[in-house]
mmCIF file of C-alpha atoms and ligand atoms in Angstrom:
data_model
loop_
_atom_site.group_PDB
_atom_site.id
_atom_site.type_symbol
_atom_site.label_atom_id
_atom_site.label_comp_id
_atom_site.label_asym_id
_atom_site.label_seq_id
_atom_site.Cartn_x
_atom_site.Cartn_y
_atom_site.Cartn_z
ATOM 1 C CA UNK A 25 0.236 0.043 -0.055
ATOM 2 C CA UNK A 26 1.208 3.659 -0.748
ATOM 3 C CA UNK A 27 -0.852 5.173 1.708
ATOM 4 C CA UNK A 28 -0.880 4.434 5.385
ATOM 5 C CA UNK A 29 -3.756 5.997 6.664
ATOM 6 C CA UNK A 30 -7.097 6.910 4.998
ATOM 7 C CA UNK A 31 -9.888 8.911 7.192
ATOM 8 C CA UNK A 32 -13.577 8.785 5.812
ATOM 9 C CA UNK A 33 -14.983 11.459 8.286
ATOM 10 C CA UNK A 34 -16.048 14.782 9.238
ATOM 11 C CA UNK A 35 -14.738 18.277 9.301
ATOM 12 C CA UNK A 36 -16.125 21.123 11.780
ATOM 13 C CA UNK A 37 -14.948 24.237 12.668
ATOM 14 C CA UNK A 38 -14.713 24.445 16.167
ATOM 15 C CA UNK A 39 -15.840 27.669 17.796
ATOM 16 C CA UNK A 40 -14.408 27.376 21.329
ATOM 17 C CA UNK A 41 -15.631 29.355 24.334
ATOM 18 C CA UNK A 42 -13.709 29.081 27.619
ATOM 19 C CA UNK A 43 -16.005 29.605 30.644
ATOM 20 C CA UNK A 44 -15.533 29.053 34.204
ATOM 21 C CA UNK A 45 -18.551 26.523 34.458
ATOM 22 C CA UNK A 46 -20.937 25.399 31.647
ATOM 23 C CA UNK A 47 -24.253 27.037 31.578
ATOM 24 C CA UNK A 48 -27.220 25.358 32.804
ATOM 25 C CA UNK A 49 -30.485 25.271 30.497
ATOM 26 C CA UNK A 50 -31.982 28.970 30.309
ATOM 27 C CA UNK A 51 -28.832 30.863 31.753
ATOM 28 C CA UNK A 52 -26.457 33.460 29.886
ATOM 29 C CA UNK A 53 -23.182 33.213 31.491
ATOM 30 C CA UNK A 54 -19.755 35.155 30.125
ATOM 31 C CA UNK A 55 -16.872 33.454 28.941
ATOM 32 C CA UNK A 56 -13.016 34.223 29.393
ATOM 33 C CA UNK A 57 -11.737 33.391 25.561
ATOM 34 C CA UNK A 58 -12.861 32.349 22.297
ATOM 35 C CA UNK A 59 -10.905 30.420 19.694
ATOM 36 C CA UNK A 60 -11.579 29.254 16.162
ATOM 37 C CA UNK A 61 -9.959 26.023 15.435
ATOM 38 C CA UNK A 62 -9.970 23.028 12.606
ATOM 39 C CA UNK A 63 -11.799 20.098 14.218
ATOM 40 C CA UNK A 64 -14.193 17.397 13.487
ATOM 41 C CA UNK A 65 -13.236 14.091 14.480
ATOM 42 C CA UNK A 66 -12.480 12.607 11.115
ATOM 43 C CA UNK A 67 -10.367 15.805 10.265
ATOM 44 C CA UNK A 68 -8.714 15.717 13.717
ATOM 45 C CA UNK A 69 -7.860 11.907 13.622
ATOM 46 C CA UNK A 70 -6.453 12.134 10.137
ATOM 47 C CA UNK A 71 -3.958 15.275 11.168
ATOM 48 C CA UNK A 72 -2.928 13.442 14.073
ATOM 49 C CA UNK A 73 -2.004 10.477 12.215
ATOM 50 C CA UNK A 74 -0.181 12.892 9.718
ATOM 51 C CA UNK A 75 1.843 14.903 12.465
ATOM 52 C CA UNK A 76 3.002 11.684 13.422
ATOM 53 C CA UNK A 77 4.301 10.904 10.271
ATOM 54 C CA UNK A 78 2.164 8.787 8.280
ATOM 55 C CA UNK A 79 1.279 9.007 4.778
ATOM 56 C CA UNK A 80 -2.589 10.091 5.140
ATOM 57 C CA UNK A 81 -5.791 10.750 2.780
ATOM 58 C CA UNK A 82 -8.847 12.382 3.818
ATOM 59 C CA UNK A 83 -12.318 11.505 2.022
ATOM 60 C CA UNK A 84 -14.802 14.493 3.373
ATOM 61 C CA UNK A 85 -17.459 17.259 2.327
ATOM 62 C CA UNK A 86 -16.940 20.849 3.302
ATOM 63 C CA UNK A 87 -18.910 23.793 2.475
ATOM 64 C CA UNK A 88 -18.295 26.386 -0.481
ATOM 65 C CA UNK A 89 -17.530 28.856 2.082
ATOM 66 C CA UNK A 90 -14.568 30.401 4.031
ATOM 67 C CA UNK A 91 -14.495 27.745 6.507
ATOM 68 C CA UNK A 92 -14.295 24.926 3.775
ATOM 69 C CA UNK A 93 -11.576 26.738 2.040
ATOM 70 C CA UNK A 94 -9.582 27.048 5.254
ATOM 71 C CA UNK A 95 -9.875 23.597 6.027
ATOM 72 C CA UNK A 96 -8.565 22.370 2.791
ATOM 73 C CA UNK A 97 -5.673 24.678 3.353
ATOM 74 C CA UNK A 98 -5.190 23.282 6.875
ATOM 75 C CA UNK A 99 -5.381 19.634 5.555
ATOM 76 C CA UNK A 100 -2.187 21.038 2.903
ATOM 77 C CA UNK A 101 -0.573 22.456 5.373
ATOM 78 C CA UNK A 102 -0.356 19.462 7.527
ATOM 79 C CA UNK A 103 0.583 16.962 4.558
ATOM 80 C CA UNK A 104 -2.810 15.301 4.230
ATOM 81 C CA UNK A 105 -3.822 14.518 0.774
ATOM 82 C CA UNK A 106 -6.978 16.337 -0.270
ATOM 83 C CA UNK A 107 -7.640 14.711 -3.548
ATOM 84 C CA UNK A 108 -10.805 13.431 -2.001
ATOM 85 C CA UNK A 109 -12.269 16.325 -0.463
ATOM 86 C CA UNK A 110 -15.066 17.686 -2.235
ATOM 87 C CA UNK A 111 -16.439 21.292 -1.745
ATOM 88 C CA UNK A 112 -20.527 21.037 -1.728
ATOM 89 C CA UNK A 113 -22.844 24.242 -2.568
ATOM 90 C CA UNK A 114 -25.785 22.302 -0.880
ATOM 91 C CA UNK A 115 -24.819 23.041 2.853
ATOM 92 C CA UNK A 116 -22.292 24.985 4.600
ATOM 93 C CA UNK A 117 -19.342 23.640 6.450
ATOM 94 C CA UNK A 118 -19.764 21.636 9.625
ATOM 95 C CA UNK A 119 -19.529 23.670 12.574
ATOM 96 C CA UNK A 120 -19.051 22.829 16.340
ATOM 97 C CA UNK A 121 -19.832 25.423 18.987
ATOM 98 C CA UNK A 122 -17.661 24.011 22.305
ATOM 99 C CA UNK A 123 -17.843 25.135 25.660
ATOM 100 C CA UNK A 124 -14.847 24.375 28.081
ATOM 101 C CA UNK A 125 -14.715 24.979 31.700
ATOM 102 C CA UNK A 126 -11.987 25.231 34.102
ATOM 103 C CA UNK A 127 -11.172 21.718 34.570
ATOM 104 C CA UNK A 128 -10.714 21.323 30.863
ATOM 105 C CA UNK A 129 -14.090 19.470 30.480
ATOM 106 C CA UNK A 130 -16.219 20.455 27.440
ATOM 107 C CA UNK A 131 -19.541 20.374 26.092
ATOM 108 C CA UNK A 132 -19.972 20.122 22.343
ATOM 109 C CA UNK A 133 -23.095 21.179 19.761
ATOM 110 C CA UNK A 134 -22.279 19.691 15.951
ATOM 111 C CA UNK A 135 -23.796 20.980 13.560
ATOM 112 C CA UNK A 136 -23.120 18.658 10.758
ATOM 113 C CA UNK A 137 -24.057 20.564 7.514
ATOM 114 C CA UNK A 138 -21.590 19.372 4.410
ATOM 115 C CA UNK A 139 -20.610 16.509 6.517
ATOM 116 C CA UNK A 140 -24.154 14.852 5.649
ATOM 117 C CA UNK A 141 -23.630 15.430 2.312
ATOM 118 C CA UNK A 142 -21.100 12.925 1.726
ATOM 119 C CA UNK A 143 -22.870 9.862 0.710
ATOM 120 C CA UNK A 144 -22.193 6.283 0.262
ATOM 121 C CA UNK A 145 -22.089 6.760 -3.809
ATOM 122 C CA UNK A 146 -19.358 9.294 -2.882
ATOM 123 C CA UNK A 147 -17.356 6.841 -1.149
ATOM 124 C CA UNK A 148 -17.622 4.164 -3.741
ATOM 125 C CA UNK A 149 -16.248 6.787 -6.192
ATOM 126 C CA UNK A 150 -13.216 7.255 -4.066
ATOM 127 C CA UNK A 151 -12.844 3.482 -3.514
ATOM 128 C CA UNK A 152 -9.182 3.543 -4.656
ATOM 129 C CA UNK A 153 -7.930 5.741 -1.908
ATOM 130 C CA UNK A 154 -9.361 3.406 0.677
ATOM 131 C CA UNK A 155 -7.955 -0.015 -0.867
ATOM 132 C CA UNK A 156 -4.591 1.675 -1.088
ATOM 133 C CA UNK A 157 -4.357 2.313 2.474
ATOM 134 C CA UNK A 158 -3.011 -0.053 5.397
ATOM 135 C CA UNK A 159 -5.633 1.747 8.061
ATOM 136 C CA UNK A 160 -9.029 3.107 7.345
ATOM 137 C CA UNK A 161 -10.667 5.076 10.152
ATOM 138 C CA UNK A 162 -14.472 6.044 10.492
ATOM 139 C CA UNK A 163 -16.465 7.542 12.958
ATOM 140 C CA UNK A 164 -20.260 8.609 13.183
ATOM 141 C CA UNK A 165 -20.277 12.341 12.505
ATOM 142 C CA UNK A 166 -21.549 11.422 8.858
ATOM 143 C CA UNK A 167 -23.977 9.522 7.770
ATOM 144 C CA UNK A 168 -24.244 6.072 8.805
ATOM 145 C CA UNK A 169 -24.320 4.276 5.356
ATOM 146 C CA UNK A 170 -21.289 6.308 4.553
ATOM 147 C CA UNK A 171 -19.328 4.981 7.287
ATOM 148 C CA UNK A 172 -20.822 1.727 6.666
ATOM 149 C CA UNK A 173 -19.826 1.519 2.905
ATOM 150 C CA UNK A 174 -16.142 2.924 3.565
ATOM 151 C CA UNK A 175 -15.904 0.067 6.013
ATOM 152 C CA UNK A 176 -17.158 -2.619 3.700
ATOM 153 C CA UNK A 177 -14.703 -1.669 1.098
ATOM 154 C CA UNK A 178 -11.807 -1.596 3.492
ATOM 155 C CA UNK A 179 -12.581 -4.952 4.956
ATOM 156 C CA UNK A 180 -13.486 -6.327 1.337
ATOM 157 C CA UNK A 181 -9.653 -5.286 0.338
ATOM 158 C CA UNK A 182 -7.900 -6.472 4.085
ATOM 159 C CA UNK A 183 -7.540 -2.829 5.111
ATOM 160 C CA UNK A 184 -7.136 -2.903 8.724
ATOM 161 C CA UNK A 185 -10.465 -0.965 10.036
ATOM 162 C CA UNK A 186 -10.802 1.123 13.126
ATOM 163 C CA UNK A 187 -14.498 2.443 13.875
ATOM 164 C CA UNK A 188 -14.304 5.222 16.754
ATOM 165 C CA UNK A 189 -18.223 4.794 17.217
ATOM 166 C CA UNK A 190 -18.756 8.759 18.178
ATOM 167 C CA UNK A 191 -21.189 10.425 18.915
ATOM 168 C CA UNK A 192 -22.485 7.208 20.072
ATOM 169 C CA UNK A 193 -26.334 5.970 19.326
ATOM 170 C CA UNK A 194 -27.741 3.349 21.280
ATOM 171 C CA UNK A 195 -28.954 1.607 18.086
ATOM 172 C CA UNK A 196 -26.090 1.302 16.052
ATOM 173 C CA UNK A 197 -26.235 -0.799 12.769
ATOM 174 C CA UNK A 198 -25.236 -4.195 13.865
ATOM 175 C CA UNK A 199 -23.190 -4.533 10.732
ATOM 176 C CA UNK A 200 -20.875 -1.672 11.666
ATOM 177 C CA UNK A 201 -19.376 -4.068 14.723
ATOM 178 C CA UNK A 202 -18.838 -6.746 12.086
ATOM 179 C CA UNK A 203 -16.517 -4.677 9.855
ATOM 180 C CA UNK A 204 -14.547 -3.313 12.663
ATOM 181 C CA UNK A 205 -11.186 -5.053 13.421
ATOM 182 C CA UNK A 206 -11.238 -2.301 16.039
ATOM 183 C CA UNK A 207 -14.090 -0.746 18.007
ATOM 184 C CA UNK A 208 -12.774 2.241 20.004
ATOM 185 C CA UNK A 209 -15.466 4.021 21.872
ATOM 186 C CA UNK A 210 -14.830 6.426 25.028
ATOM 187 C CA UNK A 211 -16.202 5.432 28.200
ATOM 188 C CA UNK A 212 -19.600 7.501 27.777
ATOM 189 C CA UNK A 213 -20.025 5.698 24.191
ATOM 190 C CA UNK A 214 -19.467 2.392 25.504
ATOM 191 C CA UNK A 215 -22.185 3.004 28.213
ATOM 192 C CA UNK A 216 -24.591 4.199 25.421
ATOM 193 C CA UNK A 217 -24.109 1.332 23.660
ATOM 194 C CA UNK A 218 -24.074 -1.563 26.015
ATOM 195 C CA UNK A 219 -26.326 0.202 28.714
ATOM 196 C CA UNK A 220 -23.488 -0.829 30.976
ATOM 197 C CA UNK A 221 -22.005 1.358 33.616
ATOM 198 C CA UNK A 222 -18.359 1.891 32.663
ATOM 199 C CA UNK A 223 -16.341 4.162 35.280
ATOM 200 C CA UNK A 224 -13.435 1.748 36.138
ATOM 201 C CA UNK A 225 -11.311 -0.653 33.963
ATOM 202 C CA UNK A 226 -13.193 -3.747 35.646
ATOM 203 C CA UNK A 227 -16.583 -2.228 34.166
ATOM 204 C CA UNK A 228 -14.988 -1.549 30.805
ATOM 205 C CA UNK A 229 -13.944 -4.991 30.486
ATOM 206 C CA UNK A 230 -17.671 -6.213 31.156
ATOM 207 C CA UNK A 231 -18.871 -3.654 28.188
ATOM 208 C CA UNK A 232 -16.075 -4.699 26.169
ATOM 209 C CA UNK A 233 -17.149 -8.339 26.408
ATOM 210 C CA UNK A 234 -20.804 -7.115 25.104
ATOM 211 C CA UNK A 235 -19.153 -5.226 22.247
ATOM 212 C CA UNK A 236 -16.780 -8.362 21.268
ATOM 213 C CA UNK A 237 -20.108 -10.231 21.184
ATOM 214 C CA UNK A 238 -21.822 -8.318 18.715
ATOM 215 C CA UNK A 239 -18.692 -9.071 16.093
ATOM 216 C CA UNK A 240 -15.710 -6.842 16.668
ATOM 217 C CA UNK A 241 -12.355 -8.532 16.612
ATOM 218 C CA UNK A 242 -11.049 -5.923 19.110
ATOM 219 C CA UNK A 243 -12.361 -3.305 21.366
ATOM 220 C CA UNK A 244 -10.287 -0.430 23.019
ATOM 221 C CA UNK A 245 -12.403 1.655 25.487
ATOM 222 C CA UNK A 246 -10.665 4.807 26.225
ATOM 223 C CA UNK A 247 -11.371 5.880 29.890
ATOM 224 C CA UNK A 248 -9.506 9.344 30.230
ATOM 225 C CA UNK A 249 -7.553 9.827 33.165
ATOM 226 C CA UNK A 250 -7.984 6.120 33.806
ATOM 227 C CA UNK A 251 -6.482 5.272 30.464
ATOM 228 C CA UNK A 252 -7.777 2.593 28.194
ATOM 229 C CA UNK A 253 -8.860 -1.318 28.472
ATOM 230 C CA UNK A 254 -8.211 -3.425 25.431
ATOM 231 C CA UNK A 255 -9.910 -6.760 25.003
ATOM 232 C CA UNK A 256 -9.597 -9.050 21.927
ATOM 233 C CA UNK A 257 -11.972 -11.566 20.746
ATOM 234 C CA UNK A 258 -9.730 -14.343 21.218
ATOM 235 C CA UNK A 259 -8.213 -13.675 24.667
ATOM 236 C CA UNK A 260 -9.314 -14.426 28.248
ATOM 237 C CA UNK A 261 -8.334 -11.177 30.075
ATOM 238 C CA UNK A 262 -8.420 -7.690 29.116
ATOM 239 C CA UNK A 263 -5.531 -5.374 29.221
ATOM 240 C CA UNK A 264 -5.846 -2.234 31.360
ATOM 241 C CA UNK A 265 -3.224 0.388 30.273
ATOM 242 C CA UNK A 266 -3.001 3.301 32.913
ATOM 243 C CA UNK A 267 -2.529 6.779 31.611
ATOM 244 C CA UNK A 268 0.078 9.392 32.768
ATOM 245 C CA UNK A 269 -0.857 11.841 35.196
ATOM 246 C CA UNK A 270 -1.289 15.206 33.756
ATOM 247 C CA UNK A 271 -3.110 18.287 34.607
ATOM 248 C CA UNK A 272 -5.669 18.791 31.993
ATOM 249 C CA UNK A 273 -6.134 22.429 30.258
ATOM 250 C CA UNK A 274 -8.682 21.117 27.574
ATOM 251 C CA UNK A 275 -9.624 17.505 26.919
ATOM 252 C CA UNK A 276 -11.345 18.294 23.723
ATOM 253 C CA UNK A 277 -10.059 16.310 20.892
ATOM 254 C CA UNK A 278 -8.303 13.762 23.376
ATOM 255 C CA UNK A 279 -10.006 10.806 21.852
ATOM 256 C CA UNK A 280 -9.270 11.862 18.438
ATOM 257 C CA UNK A 281 -5.674 12.100 19.134
ATOM 258 C CA UNK A 282 -5.431 8.457 20.346
ATOM 259 C CA UNK A 283 -7.570 7.301 17.537
ATOM 260 C CA UNK A 284 -4.960 8.985 15.166
ATOM 261 C CA UNK A 285 -1.955 7.857 17.062
ATOM 262 C CA UNK A 286 -3.485 4.317 16.992
ATOM 263 C CA UNK A 287 -3.915 4.213 13.335
ATOM 264 C CA UNK A 288 -0.427 5.532 12.904
ATOM 265 C CA UNK A 289 1.273 2.986 14.852
ATOM 266 C CA UNK A 290 -0.681 0.195 13.571
ATOM 267 C CA UNK A 291 0.036 1.369 9.787
ATOM 268 C CA UNK A 292 3.584 2.231 10.520
ATOM 269 C CA UNK A 293 4.969 0.364 13.314
ATOM 270 C CA UNK A 294 3.800 -3.462 12.554
ATOM 271 C CA UNK A 295 6.347 -4.773 14.803
ATOM 272 C CA UNK A 296 4.715 -3.506 17.830
ATOM 273 C CA UNK A 297 2.696 -5.399 20.314
ATOM 274 C CA UNK A 298 -0.871 -4.007 20.785
ATOM 275 C CA UNK A 299 -0.482 -3.265 24.307
ATOM 276 C CA UNK A 300 2.697 -1.065 23.346
ATOM 277 C CA UNK A 301 0.469 0.580 20.515
ATOM 278 C CA UNK A 302 -1.887 1.760 23.160
ATOM 279 C CA UNK A 303 0.531 2.669 25.466
ATOM 280 C CA UNK A 304 2.297 5.248 22.920
ATOM 281 C CA UNK A 305 -1.110 6.401 21.787
ATOM 282 C CA UNK A 306 -2.324 7.054 25.236
ATOM 283 C CA UNK A 307 0.954 9.096 25.793
ATOM 284 C CA UNK A 308 0.401 11.433 23.005
ATOM 285 C CA UNK A 309 -3.105 11.849 23.818
ATOM 286 C CA UNK A 310 -2.025 12.782 27.452
ATOM 287 C CA UNK A 311 0.052 15.458 25.701
ATOM 288 C CA UNK A 312 -2.798 16.881 23.767
ATOM 289 C CA UNK A 313 -4.828 17.424 27.222
ATOM 290 C CA UNK A 314 -2.261 19.768 28.298
ATOM 291 C CA UNK A 315 -2.927 22.641 25.999
ATOM 292 C CA UNK A 316 -6.220 24.198 24.756
ATOM 293 C CA UNK A 317 -7.784 23.339 21.474
ATOM 294 C CA UNK A 318 -8.231 20.229 19.437
ATOM 295 C CA UNK A 319 -5.706 20.218 16.618
ATOM 296 C CA UNK A 320 -3.805 23.026 17.995
ATOM 297 C CA UNK A 321 -2.891 20.598 20.830
ATOM 298 C CA UNK A 322 -1.832 17.780 18.938
ATOM 299 C CA UNK A 323 1.997 17.516 19.116
ATOM 300 C CA UNK A 324 4.226 17.046 16.048
ATOM 301 C CA UNK A 325 6.859 14.064 15.768
ATOM 302 C CA UNK A 326 9.744 16.523 15.832
ATOM 303 C CA UNK A 327 8.516 17.717 19.094
ATOM 304 C CA UNK A 328 7.950 14.275 20.822
ATOM 305 C CA UNK A 329 10.404 11.836 22.908
ATOM 306 C CA UNK A 330 12.233 9.910 20.160
ATOM 307 C CA UNK A 331 11.094 6.358 22.277
ATOM 308 C CA UNK A 332 7.806 6.707 20.923
ATOM 309 C CA UNK A 333 9.206 5.843 17.477
HETATM 310 O O1 LIG B 26 -13.727 14.896 19.400
HETATM 311 C C1 LIG B 26 -13.561 16.514 19.350
HETATM 312 C C2 LIG B 26 -14.144 16.969 17.926
HETATM 313 O O2 LIG B 26 -15.648 16.702 18.173
HETATM 314 C C3 LIG B 26 -14.416 18.517 17.924
HETATM 315 O O3 LIG B 26 -13.342 18.639 17.099
HETATM 316 C C4 LIG B 26 -15.768 18.756 17.178
HETATM 317 O O4 LIG B 26 -15.771 19.323 16.000
HETATM 318 C C5 LIG B 26 -16.630 17.737 17.390
HETATM 319 O O5 LIG B 26 -16.531 17.048 16.268
HETATM 320 NA NA1 LIG B 27 -6.446 19.799 23.823
#
């Protein structure tokens, strides 16, 4: 394969307000700071993989507006191939108004816009970029049929498939599980998908069993400051990888830093055991929570410790 990582997914302009606490319904509060950043789970994961050194391509739709053209430039600046990023006049570029509180926690509204105009037929047209890649990543910020089509193509051609089921919906198409070599939700998404509580590594292991029963090959549940829990369909026991202790400034996009790093290591460091891959991806994700913003907080390979490579 000429390509390491391909992402079929979303592009959202993040409109981030920093607040002392998140507003209650009906309440108006003052924020302390505002910033505009490139986001969307798909774009974030792709940019993360690219910054670590993966040859990457993005399959996406943006609007015919200033956010859309800036977005394409941002991909280019990060070395992401944009031959399969289309501009549509039918909707505006996706946006995500985000509030971040003093503990670095966030709440996010997504207005998908152009992301929902990316169809399964579009993906079929871009088939060759998927089949050329070593690893395919999908999320749930585009139409589920579109992600489904991408995963089907990937699976048929022996591409390693990663599904980050975010944001989660309780009634996920059962085929999505079967098409995922790696199924990677966070704790909240795992709760929504299984109906089980997921607050500890032990609980995560029980949820992972439920998800494995639905047909995915391996499950990795990210647990924020508790690290992650990984379990494969062929192993008796799950592996808990603890996270480094850090003081979070902004956790927005930490999951995307993890997923993008995971894809990079799986594509470019095939010799590593999955546990080592997860440790390294956790490390990179923990760096991202120490600075504000989504992509703005993702580190570049040149700034990372050599032993991560
Ligand atoms: O995972 C973080 C991302 O979720 C943000 O960049 C925002 O755009 C939303 O899609
Ligand atoms: Na961050």
